[in-house]
Coordinates of C-alpha atoms in Angstrom, one line a residue:
M1463 CA -51.1 1.7 42.4
N1464 CA -54.1 -0.6 42.7
S1465 CA -55.1 -0.9 46.4
N1466 CA -58.7 -2.0 45.8
L1467 CA -60.0 1.4 46.9
T1468 CA -62.9 3.2 45.4
T1469 CA -62.1 6.4 43.4
A1470 CA -63.7 8.5 46.1
S1471 CA -61.7 6.8 48.8
T1472 CA -58.5 7.1 46.8
L1473 CA -58.9 10.8 46.4
K1474 CA -59.8 11.3 50.0
L1475 CA -56.7 9.3 51.1
A1476 CA -54.5 11.2 48.7
R1477 CA -55.6 14.5 50.2
C1478 CA -54.9 13.1 53.7
L1479 CA -51.5 11.9 52.7
R1480 CA -50.6 15.3 51.3
R1481 CA -51.6 16.9 54.5
S1482 CA -49.7 14.3 56.5
S1483 CA -46.6 14.9 54.3
T1484 CA -46.8 18.7 54.8
A1485 CA -47.3 18.4 58.5
T1486 CA -44.3 16.2 59.1
Q1487 CA -42.1 18.6 57.3
G1488 CA -42.7 21.0 60.2
K1489 CA -41.7 20.5 63.8
R1490 CA -44.6 18.4 64.9
Q1491 CA -43.4 15.2 66.5
M1492 CA -43.8 12.1 64.3
I1493 CA -46.0 9.4 65.8
F1494 CA -45.2 5.8 64.7
S1495 CA -47.6 2.9 64.9
T1496 CA -44.8 0.4 65.3
T1497 CA -41.0 0.2 65.7
H1498 CA -38.7 -2.4 64.2
D1499 CA -35.0 -2.7 63.3
Y1500 CA -35.7 -3.3 59.6
V1501 CA -38.8 -2.3 57.6
I1502 CA -39.0 -4.1 54.2
V1503 CA -41.3 -2.6 51.6
G1504 CA -42.6 -5.4 49.4
S1505 CA -42.9 -9.2 50.0
G1506 CA -41.9 -10.3 46.5
S1507 CA -38.9 -12.3 45.3
A1508 CA -36.4 -10.1 47.1
G1509 CA -38.5 -9.1 50.1
C1510 CA -39.3 -12.7 51.1
V1511 CA -35.6 -13.5 51.1
L1512 CA -34.7 -10.5 53.2
A1513 CA -37.5 -11.1 55.7
N1514 CA -36.2 -14.6 56.2
R1515 CA -32.5 -13.9 56.3
L1516 CA -32.6 -10.7 58.4
S1517 CA -34.8 -12.4 61.1
E1518 CA -32.7 -15.6 61.1
D1519 CA -30.6 -14.9 64.1
G1520 CA -33.6 -13.9 66.3
C1521 CA -32.0 -10.6 67.3
N1522 CA -33.5 -8.1 64.7
K1523 CA -37.1 -7.2 64.7
V1524 CA -38.2 -7.2 61.0
L1525 CA -41.4 -5.9 59.5
A1526 CA -42.4 -7.0 55.9
L1527 CA -45.1 -4.9 54.3
E1528 CA -47.1 -6.1 51.3
A1529 CA -49.7 -4.1 49.4
G1530 CA -51.5 -7.3 48.3
P1531 CA -52.9 -10.3 50.2
R1532 CA -51.3 -13.6 51.4
D1533 CA -50.9 -16.5 49.0
A1534 CA -53.5 -18.5 50.8
W1535 CA -53.1 -22.3 50.9
W1536 CA -56.5 -22.8 49.3
N1537 CA -55.7 -20.5 46.4
W1538 CA -55.1 -23.2 43.8
K1539 CA -54.9 -20.6 41.0
I1540 CA -51.5 -19.5 42.5
H1541 CA -50.2 -22.9 43.6
M1542 CA -51.2 -25.0 40.5
P1543 CA -48.4 -24.5 37.9
A1544 CA -50.7 -24.9 34.9
A1545 CA -53.1 -22.2 36.3
L1546 CA -50.7 -19.4 35.8
T1547 CA -52.7 -17.4 33.3
Y1548 CA -55.6 -17.0 35.8
N1549 CA -53.7 -14.5 37.9
L1550 CA -51.4 -13.3 35.1
C1551 CA -54.4 -11.9 33.3
N1552 CA -56.5 -10.2 36.1
D1553 CA -55.8 -7.6 38.8
K1554 CA -56.7 -9.5 41.9
Y1555 CA -53.1 -10.3 42.8
N1556 CA -51.6 -8.2 40.1
W1557 CA -50.7 -4.5 39.7
Y1558 CA -51.9 -4.8 36.1
Y1559 CA -49.7 -2.1 34.7
H1560 CA -49.8 -0.8 31.1
T1561 CA -47.2 1.2 29.2
V1562 CA -47.8 4.4 27.3
P1563 CA -48.4 3.9 23.5
Q1564 CA -45.2 2.6 21.9
K1565 CA -44.3 4.7 18.9
Q1566 CA -42.2 2.0 17.2
M1567 CA -44.9 -0.7 17.8
N1568 CA -47.9 0.9 16.0
D1569 CA -48.7 2.9 19.1
R1570 CA -49.7 -0.2 21.0
V1571 CA -50.3 0.0 24.8
M1572 CA -48.4 -3.0 26.3
Y1573 CA -49.6 -5.0 29.2
W1574 CA -47.2 -5.5 32.1
P1575 CA -48.4 -7.8 34.9
R1576 CA -46.5 -7.6 38.2
G1577 CA -47.3 -9.5 41.4
R1578 CA -49.2 -7.9 44.2
V1579 CA -49.3 -10.8 46.7
W1580 CA -46.9 -12.6 49.0
G1581 CA -44.2 -13.9 46.6
G1582 CA -44.7 -11.0 44.2
S1583 CA -44.2 -11.9 40.6
S1584 CA -42.8 -15.3 41.6
A1585 CA -46.5 -16.1 42.5
L1586 CA -47.6 -15.1 38.9
N1587 CA -44.8 -16.0 36.6
A1588 CA -44.2 -19.0 34.3
M1589 CA -41.8 -20.5 36.9
V1590 CA -38.9 -20.7 34.5
Y1591 CA -35.6 -20.6 36.5
I1592 CA -32.8 -19.0 34.6
R1593 CA -29.7 -17.4 36.0
G1594 CA -28.5 -15.5 33.0
H1595 CA -25.0 -15.8 31.5
A1596 CA -21.8 -15.6 33.4
Y1597 CA -20.7 -12.6 31.3
D1598 CA -23.8 -10.6 32.5
Y1599 CA -22.3 -10.4 36.0
D1600 CA -18.8 -9.7 34.8
R1601 CA -20.4 -6.9 32.8
W1602 CA -22.1 -5.6 35.9
E1603 CA -18.7 -5.3 37.7
K1604 CA -17.4 -3.3 34.7
E1605 CA -20.4 -1.1 34.9
G1606 CA -19.6 -0.2 38.5
A1607 CA -21.1 -3.0 40.6
E1608 CA -18.0 -3.9 42.5
G1609 CA -18.1 -7.4 43.9
W1610 CA -20.8 -8.6 41.6
S1611 CA -18.8 -10.7 39.1
Y1612 CA -20.0 -14.2 38.2
A1613 CA -17.5 -15.7 40.6
D1614 CA -19.0 -13.5 43.4
C1615 CA -22.6 -14.4 42.5
I1616 CA -22.5 -18.2 41.9
P1617 CA -22.1 -19.0 45.7
Y1618 CA -25.4 -17.1 46.3
F1619 CA -27.2 -18.8 43.5
K1620 CA -26.1 -22.1 45.1
K1621 CA -27.0 -21.0 48.6
A1622 CA -30.6 -20.2 47.5
Q1623 CA -31.2 -23.5 45.6
T1624 CA -32.0 -27.1 46.0
H1625 CA -31.8 -29.1 42.8
P1626 CA -33.0 -32.7 42.5
L1627 CA -29.8 -33.5 40.5
G1628 CA -27.7 -32.7 43.5
E1629 CA -25.1 -30.2 44.4
D1630 CA -22.1 -29.5 42.1
D1631 CA -20.0 -26.5 41.2
Y1632 CA -23.1 -24.7 39.9
R1633 CA -26.1 -26.2 41.5
G1634 CA -27.2 -25.9 45.1
G1635 CA -28.3 -28.9 47.2
S1636 CA -29.8 -27.5 50.4
G1637 CA -31.3 -24.0 49.7
P1638 CA -34.9 -22.9 50.3
L1639 CA -35.7 -22.5 46.6
H1640 CA -36.6 -25.8 45.1
V1641 CA -36.3 -26.1 41.3
S1642 CA -37.0 -29.1 39.2
R1643 CA -37.0 -30.4 35.6
G1644 CA -40.1 -31.4 33.7
K1645 CA -40.7 -35.0 32.8
M1646 CA -40.8 -34.0 29.1
I1647 CA -43.4 -36.6 28.3
N1648 CA -44.7 -34.9 25.3
P1649 CA -42.7 -35.9 22.2
L1650 CA -42.7 -32.3 20.9
Y1651 CA -40.1 -31.3 23.6
N1652 CA -37.6 -33.8 22.2
A1653 CA -38.5 -32.8 18.7
F1654 CA -37.5 -29.2 19.5
I1655 CA -34.2 -30.2 21.1
E1656 CA -33.4 -32.5 18.2
A1657 CA -34.4 -29.8 15.7
G1658 CA -32.1 -27.2 17.4
Q1659 CA -29.2 -29.5 17.0
Q1660 CA -30.1 -30.2 13.4
A1661 CA -30.1 -26.5 12.9
G1662 CA -26.5 -26.4 14.1
Y1663 CA -26.8 -25.4 17.8
P1664 CA -25.1 -27.4 20.6
Y1665 CA -27.0 -29.4 23.2
T1666 CA -26.6 -28.2 26.8
S1667 CA -27.7 -30.3 29.7
D1668 CA -27.9 -27.3 32.1
V1669 CA -28.4 -23.8 30.8
N1670 CA -27.7 -22.6 34.4
G1671 CA -24.4 -24.5 34.7
Y1672 CA -21.2 -24.6 32.8
Q1673 CA -22.7 -23.9 29.3
Q1674 CA -25.7 -21.7 28.8
E1675 CA -25.4 -21.7 25.0
G1676 CA -27.5 -24.4 23.1
V1677 CA -30.8 -26.2 23.4
G1678 CA -31.9 -28.4 26.2
P1679 CA -34.1 -28.8 29.3
F1680 CA -35.2 -25.9 31.4
D1681 CA -35.4 -25.7 35.2
M1682 CA -38.6 -24.5 36.8
T1683 CA -39.5 -23.2 40.4
I1684 CA -41.8 -26.2 41.0
N1685 CA -41.6 -28.5 44.0
K1686 CA -43.5 -31.7 44.1
G1687 CA -46.0 -30.4 41.5
K1688 CA -46.6 -27.1 43.3
R1689 CA -45.4 -23.6 42.4
W1690 CA -42.5 -22.8 44.6
S1691 CA -42.6 -19.0 44.9
A1692 CA -40.3 -16.9 47.1
S1693 CA -43.1 -16.9 49.7
Q1694 CA -43.2 -20.7 49.8
A1695 CA -39.4 -20.9 49.9
Y1696 CA -38.5 -18.1 52.3
L1697 CA -41.4 -16.2 53.9
R1698 CA -43.8 -18.9 55.1
P1699 CA -41.0 -21.1 56.8
A1700 CA -40.0 -18.0 58.8
L1701 CA -43.4 -16.9 60.0
R1702 CA -43.1 -18.9 63.3
R1703 CA -40.3 -16.6 64.4
K1704 CA -41.3 -14.1 67.1
N1705 CA -39.1 -11.4 65.7
L1706 CA -40.7 -11.4 62.2
F1707 CA -43.8 -9.3 61.6
T1708 CA -45.8 -9.1 58.5
N1709 CA -48.6 -6.8 57.2
T1710 CA -50.7 -7.4 54.1
G1711 CA -53.0 -4.9 52.4
A1712 CA -50.4 -2.3 53.4
A1713 CA -49.8 0.1 50.5
V1714 CA -46.6 2.1 51.3
T1715 CA -47.1 5.7 50.1
R1716 CA -43.9 7.4 51.2
I1717 CA -40.6 7.0 53.0
I1718 CA -40.2 9.2 56.1
F1719 CA -37.0 11.2 56.4
E1720 CA -35.3 13.2 59.0
G1721 CA -33.1 15.3 56.8
T1722 CA -31.5 12.8 54.5
K1723 CA -31.9 9.9 56.9
A1724 CA -34.7 7.3 56.3
V1725 CA -36.4 6.6 59.6
G1726 CA -39.5 4.8 58.5
V1727 CA -42.4 4.6 56.1
E1728 CA -46.0 5.7 55.8
Y1729 CA -48.6 3.2 54.5
V1730 CA -52.3 2.8 54.1
Q1731 CA -54.1 -0.2 55.5
D1732 CA -57.8 -0.7 56.0
H1733 CA -58.4 2.9 54.8
Q1734 CA -56.2 4.2 57.6
I1735 CA -52.8 6.0 57.5
K1736 CA -50.1 4.2 59.6
R1737 CA -46.4 4.6 60.1
A1738 CA -43.7 2.1 60.8
K1739 CA -40.3 3.2 62.3
A1740 CA -37.0 1.6 61.3
T1741 CA -34.2 2.0 63.7
K1742 CA -31.6 0.5 61.4
E1743 CA -32.8 0.5 57.8
V1744 CA -35.7 0.9 55.4
I1745 CA -35.3 -1.6 52.5
L1746 CA -37.2 -1.1 49.3
S1747 CA -38.1 -4.4 47.5
G1748 CA -41.1 -3.3 45.5
G1749 CA -39.7 -4.1 42.1
A1750 CA -38.6 -2.1 39.1
I1751 CA -41.8 -0.1 39.0
N1752 CA -43.0 0.4 42.5
T1753 CA -39.6 1.2 44.0
P1754 CA -38.7 4.2 41.8
Q1755 CA -42.3 5.4 42.1
L1756 CA -42.0 5.4 45.9
L1757 CA -38.7 7.1 45.8
M1758 CA -40.0 9.9 43.7
L1759 CA -43.1 10.3 45.8
S1760 CA -40.8 10.6 48.8
G1761 CA -38.6 13.3 47.2
V1762 CA -35.7 11.1 45.9
G1763 CA -35.3 11.5 42.2
D1764 CA -34.6 14.0 39.4
A1765 CA -35.2 17.4 41.0
S1766 CA -36.6 18.9 37.9
E1767 CA -39.2 16.2 37.5
L1768 CA -40.1 16.3 41.2
S1769 CA -40.7 20.0 41.0
E1770 CA -43.3 19.4 38.3
H1771 CA -45.4 17.7 41.0
N1772 CA -44.5 20.1 43.8
I1773 CA -42.6 17.4 45.7
P1774 CA -39.9 18.7 48.1
V1775 CA -36.5 17.3 47.1
V1776 CA -34.7 15.1 49.7
A1777 CA -32.0 13.9 47.3
N1778 CA -31.5 14.9 43.6
L1779 CA -30.8 11.5 41.9
P1780 CA -31.5 11.9 38.2
G1781 CA -31.2 8.2 37.6
V1782 CA -34.4 7.2 39.5
G1783 CA -36.8 5.9 36.8
K1784 CA -34.2 6.1 34.0
N1785 CA -32.4 3.2 32.3
L1786 CA -35.7 1.1 32.1
Q1787 CA -35.0 -2.2 30.3
D1788 CA -37.1 -5.2 29.4
H1789 CA -37.1 -8.2 27.1
L1790 CA -39.3 -8.2 24.0
E1791 CA -40.3 -11.4 22.4
V1792 CA -42.5 -12.9 19.6
Y1793 CA -44.4 -16.2 19.2
I1794 CA -43.8 -18.4 16.2
Q1795 CA -46.6 -20.9 15.9
N1796 CA -47.1 -24.0 13.7
H1797 CA -50.2 -26.2 13.2
C1798 CA -49.6 -29.8 14.5
T1799 CA -50.7 -32.7 12.3
Q1800 CA -51.0 -35.1 15.3
P1801 CA -53.3 -34.6 18.3
I1802 CA -50.5 -34.7 20.8
T1803 CA -50.3 -31.0 21.9
L1804 CA -51.9 -29.7 25.1
Y1805 CA -54.9 -28.3 23.2
K1806 CA -57.2 -30.8 24.8
Q1807 CA -56.1 -29.6 28.3
T1808 CA -57.4 -26.1 27.4
R1809 CA -61.0 -27.4 26.8
L1810 CA -63.5 -26.8 29.6
W1811 CA -64.7 -30.4 29.5
Y1812 CA -61.3 -31.8 30.1
M1813 CA -60.1 -29.4 32.8
P1814 CA -61.9 -31.2 35.7
I1815 CA -60.1 -34.4 34.8
I1816 CA -56.6 -33.0 35.0
G1817 CA -57.5 -30.7 37.8
S1818 CA -58.7 -33.5 39.9
Q1819 CA -55.5 -35.4 39.3
W1820 CA -53.5 -32.4 40.5
F1821 CA -55.7 -31.8 43.6
L1822 CA -55.4 -35.5 44.6
T1823 CA -51.8 -36.3 43.7
R1824 CA -50.0 -33.1 42.6
T1825 CA -49.1 -34.8 39.4
G1826 CA -50.1 -34.7 35.7
D1827 CA -50.5 -31.9 33.2
C1828 CA -51.4 -29.4 35.9
A1829 CA -48.1 -29.9 37.8
T1830 CA -46.0 -28.1 35.2
S1831 CA -46.0 -24.7 33.4
S1832 CA -45.2 -26.7 30.2
L1833 CA -42.1 -24.5 29.5
E1834 CA -39.9 -27.6 30.0
A1835 CA -37.4 -27.0 27.1
G1836 CA -35.7 -24.1 25.4
G1837 CA -32.4 -22.6 24.5
F1838 CA -30.0 -19.8 24.1
I1839 CA -28.5 -19.0 20.7
R1840 CA -26.6 -16.2 19.0
S1841 CA -28.3 -14.0 16.3
R1842 CA -25.0 -13.5 14.5
D1843 CA -21.4 -14.5 14.4
G1844 CA -18.9 -12.6 16.6
L1845 CA -20.9 -12.4 19.8
T1846 CA -19.3 -13.7 23.0
H1847 CA -22.5 -15.2 24.4
P1848 CA -26.1 -15.8 23.3
D1849 CA -28.4 -12.9 22.7
I1850 CA -31.6 -14.8 21.9
Q1851 CA -33.6 -16.9 24.3
L1852 CA -36.1 -19.6 23.1
H1853 CA -39.0 -21.1 25.1
F1854 CA -40.7 -24.0 23.5
L1855 CA -44.4 -24.7 24.3
P1856 CA -46.3 -27.8 23.1
F1857 CA -49.5 -25.8 22.5
A1858 CA -50.2 -22.3 21.2
V1859 CA -51.6 -19.2 23.0
K1860 CA -52.3 -15.6 22.2
D1861 CA -52.9 -12.4 24.1
H1862 CA -51.0 -13.4 27.3
G1863 CA -52.7 -16.7 27.5
R1864 CA -56.2 -15.3 27.3
V1865 CA -56.8 -16.7 23.8
F1866 CA -56.1 -20.3 22.6
P1867 CA -56.1 -21.1 18.8
D1868 CA -58.8 -23.5 17.8
G1869 CA -56.9 -26.7 17.2
H1870 CA -53.6 -28.5 17.8
A1871 CA -50.5 -26.3 17.5
Y1872 CA -47.1 -25.6 19.1
Q1873 CA -45.1 -22.4 19.4
L1874 CA -41.6 -21.1 20.0
H1875 CA -41.2 -17.9 22.1
A1876 CA -38.1 -16.0 20.8
G1877 CA -36.8 -12.8 22.3
T1878 CA -33.7 -10.8 22.4
L1879 CA -31.7 -10.6 25.7
R1880 CA -29.7 -7.4 25.6
A1881 CA -31.7 -4.7 23.8
T1882 CA -30.1 -1.3 23.2
S1883 CA -33.3 0.6 23.7
R1884 CA -33.7 2.4 27.0
G1885 CA -36.9 3.6 28.6
T1886 CA -38.2 5.8 31.4
L1887 CA -40.6 5.7 34.3
K1888 CA -42.2 8.9 35.5
L1889 CA -44.8 10.0 38.0
K1890 CA -48.3 10.6 36.6
S1891 CA -49.2 12.7 39.7
R1892 CA -48.5 13.0 43.4
N1893 CA -51.3 10.6 44.1
P1894 CA -49.5 7.3 45.2
F1895 CA -52.5 5.3 43.9
D1896 CA -52.0 6.4 40.3
H1897 CA -49.9 4.1 38.2
P1898 CA -46.7 5.8 36.9
E1899 CA -46.1 6.5 33.2
L1900 CA -44.1 3.5 31.8
D1901 CA -42.3 4.0 28.6
P1902 CA -39.9 1.1 27.7
N1903 CA -39.3 2.8 24.3
Y1904 CA -39.3 -0.6 22.5
L1905 CA -37.5 -0.9 19.1
S1906 CA -36.2 2.6 19.3
T1907 CA -32.9 1.5 17.7
A1908 CA -32.2 -0.1 14.3
E1909 CA -30.1 -2.8 16.1
D1910 CA -33.1 -3.9 18.1
V1911 CA -35.3 -4.1 15.0
K1912 CA -32.7 -6.2 13.2
D1913 CA -32.3 -8.5 16.2
L1914 CA -36.0 -9.2 16.6
R1915 CA -36.2 -9.9 12.8
E1916 CA -33.4 -12.5 13.3
C1917 CA -35.5 -14.1 16.1
V1918 CA -38.2 -14.8 13.6
K1919 CA -35.9 -16.1 10.9
L1920 CA -33.9 -18.4 13.3
S1921 CA -37.0 -19.7 14.9
R1922 CA -38.5 -20.6 11.6
E1923 CA -35.3 -22.4 10.6
I1924 CA -35.4 -24.5 13.8
L1925 CA -39.1 -25.4 13.4
A1926 CA -38.4 -26.4 9.7
Q1927 CA -35.9 -29.1 10.6
E1928 CA -36.4 -32.8 10.0
A1929 CA -37.3 -33.5 13.6
F1930 CA -40.6 -31.7 13.2
K1931 CA -41.4 -33.2 9.8
T1932 CA -44.0 -35.6 11.1
F1933 CA -45.7 -32.9 13.2
D1934 CA -45.5 -29.8 11.0
G1935 CA -48.9 -28.8 9.6
G1936 CA -47.7 -25.4 8.3
E1937 CA -47.1 -22.0 9.9
L1938 CA -49.9 -20.4 11.8
Q1939 CA -48.0 -17.2 12.9
P1940 CA -46.6 -15.1 11.3
G1941 CA -47.9 -17.1 8.4
P1942 CA -46.5 -18.0 5.0
S1943 CA -47.4 -14.5 3.6
V1944 CA -44.8 -12.9 5.8
Q1945 CA -41.4 -13.3 4.1
T1946 CA -39.5 -10.0 3.4
D1947 CA -37.6 -8.1 6.1
E1948 CA -40.2 -5.4 5.9
E1949 CA -43.1 -7.9 6.4
I1950 CA -41.3 -9.5 9.4
D1951 CA -40.6 -6.1 10.9
S1952 CA -44.3 -5.3 10.6
F1953 CA -45.2 -8.6 12.3
V1954 CA -42.9 -7.8 15.2
R1955 CA -44.3 -4.3 15.7
E1956 CA -47.9 -5.7 15.7
M1957 CA -47.4 -8.9 17.7
G1958 CA -44.2 -8.5 19.8
D1959 CA -44.8 -8.4 23.5
S1960 CA -43.1 -8.1 26.8
A1961 CA -41.5 -11.1 28.5
Y1962 CA -42.4 -9.4 31.8
H1963 CA -38.8 -8.5 32.8
P1964 CA -38.8 -4.7 33.6
S1965 CA -35.6 -3.8 35.4
C1966 CA -32.7 -1.4 35.9
T1967 CA -34.7 1.7 37.0
C1968 CA -32.5 2.4 40.1
K1969 CA -29.3 1.0 38.8
M1970 CA -26.2 0.1 40.8
G1971 CA -23.0 1.8 39.6
H1972 CA -20.0 4.0 40.1
P1973 CA -20.4 6.8 42.6
D1974 CA -19.5 9.3 39.8
D1975 CA -22.1 7.9 37.4
I1976 CA -24.9 10.5 37.4
L1977 CA -27.5 7.9 36.6
S1978 CA -26.5 5.4 39.3
V1979 CA -28.9 5.3 42.3
V1980 CA -27.3 2.8 44.6
D1981 CA -23.7 1.7 45.4
S1982 CA -22.4 -1.9 45.3
E1983 CA -24.0 -2.7 48.7
A1984 CA -27.4 -1.4 47.4
R1985 CA -27.3 1.7 49.6
V1986 CA -29.1 4.7 48.1
K1987 CA -26.6 7.5 47.2
G1988 CA -26.8 10.6 49.5
I1989 CA -29.3 8.9 51.9
E1990 CA -28.7 7.2 55.2
N1991 CA -30.3 3.9 56.2
L1992 CA -32.0 3.3 52.9
R1993 CA -31.3 0.4 50.6
I1994 CA -32.9 -1.1 47.5
V1995 CA -33.0 -4.8 46.8
D1996 CA -34.9 -5.8 43.7
A1997 CA -34.6 -5.9 39.9
S1998 CA -34.5 -2.1 39.8
I1999 CA -30.8 -2.0 40.9
M2000 CA -29.5 -4.2 38.1
P2001 CA -27.0 -2.1 36.1
S2002 CA -28.2 -3.9 33.0
V2003 CA -30.7 -6.6 32.3
V2004 CA -29.4 -10.2 32.5
S2005 CA -29.6 -12.7 29.7
G2006 CA -32.6 -14.6 30.9
N2007 CA -35.6 -14.6 33.3
L2008 CA -35.2 -12.4 36.4
N2009 CA -36.7 -14.3 39.3
G2010 CA -33.6 -16.4 40.0
P2011 CA -31.2 -13.5 39.8
V2012 CA -33.3 -11.3 42.1
I2013 CA -33.4 -14.0 44.7
M2014 CA -29.6 -14.4 44.4
M2015 CA -29.2 -10.6 44.8
A2016 CA -31.3 -10.6 47.9
E2017 CA -29.3 -13.4 49.4
K2018 CA -26.1 -11.5 48.7
I2019 CA -27.3 -8.2 50.1
A2020 CA -28.7 -9.9 53.2
D2021 CA -25.1 -11.2 53.9
K2022 CA -23.8 -7.7 53.2
I2023 CA -26.1 -6.2 55.8
R2024 CA -25.0 -8.9 58.4
G2025 CA -21.3 -8.4 57.6
Q2026 CA -20.9 -11.8 56.0
S2027 CA -19.8 -13.0 52.6
L2028 CA -19.2 -16.3 50.8
P2029 CA -15.9 -17.1 49.1
K2030 CA -15.8 -16.7 45.3
S2031 CA -16.5 -19.6 43.0
T2032 CA -13.7 -21.1 40.9
A2033 CA -16.2 -22.9 38.6
P2034 CA -15.1 -22.6 34.9
V2035 CA -17.3 -21.1 32.2
Y2036 CA -17.9 -22.3 28.7
E2037 CA -16.3 -20.0 26.2
T2038 CA -18.2 -19.4 23.0
L2039 CA -16.2 -19.3 19.9
T2040 CA -16.5 -15.8 18.5
G2041 CA -16.4 -17.1 14.9
S2042 CA -19.1 -19.1 13.2
Q2043 CA -21.6 -20.6 15.7
R2044 CA -22.7 -23.4 13.4

């Protein structure tokens, strides 16, 4: 874990932490710095929701710990939607993870940014708000997540959300999380939506509503031209409460147990070791990487793996760090014959102009992430719901937005939604400041290779439609020389990249499922007073971006903790014909 410490300081602290851990296993009385009812580890998408909801009644003392800094009001690189690549591509507010070399992707080391700041990854992401498909949540219930069907989850999506189009059976009208639609001023957005229909896909006015399948506008977590992260939506409005306490620069290094009961956490802040006691619960919301790492460092995980690092076992849960899932995608890029893309906006001489407009009015090209349109389609006949997601962008980027092609171009991000490959997360050492070993095991099945190949083929087909005829200047990537299945597969292995959706590493499931880590109320198996609320507890990855679903999950678990629940939704769901989709 990156805590902005020098190597010497890190090693010294690691030795101190090992001595602290050994001492507390004896009979010496534990000394805590503070005591609260709930201690929340992580102030990301889930942690911000929990900090707000659990402190809402004024009775519970709640402490939210964050390893990174606050999302300061003056930090325009976070709050300006168009500036997303600044923090996405450096380690100031970012854990800056990398995978191990991927065998099926030419041994490439893949870059995985994750937020290390108030708001977590919702302060770094591209702000696309997608809930996933209704069948994802029905599948969760079949996988052992009782009470997590789509009908159970819709009320919490609505509770979280405010949508400018107003409340209906699917949208919320008064929640903390503001979402909005882009103005779609650029003609390339409408060209994409028209081309998708020309290729035979339906139009959908709301991919988060009755019908996900098709092409249409996307929602974004942007409010009045400003990124609306979980911090802006939930944490900052609650800071005035006297029963909510927050700490930044607080890197949690282990959970403190009395037997199998979680009683608090140990953390490093300002180069000092501190401890926070939880009289009711410790709640882990560090995300799909930090949470399993912290569990294993604390003695909760696969006993055989813990023994390799001489970590005493508190609970043998082999599923911790297993079942790692992510979305893989490719970029299909075309030259544009007309100077209408956002290429000009990437030029240094033009940035002050659009930047000034945003600073003064919160409008213009800097007030959007530019991912204003997209779609969900099926790679083949017979599927019950879409397995490919498309994001359209009216300019072209490479290397996670660090490189822009020289000239006008547009691109289609295409990725599969339910890969069959499964990866693992393991400790590199007992040092809590070492990043864990991340192995998503991309393209390890023939089915995944075939599905990514179809992503390329179907994207090309859409971009070749009549709607793009006046804009199409020829394919830039993969390029006209890439035609055969083998050539396409080679392109995917060389250029495919993460959509930044790691998940499922502490999955929710049946009690008798050896790989399940938490029950349907997010309580860790075999442990008292310890819950996990973040993307790690997803039984399987949802068909879309993760931020919206994680916020929904936190809303739902917050109600569970308080003994409350919302009634099920009766909203209908569009049924995809399992025959020909076009």
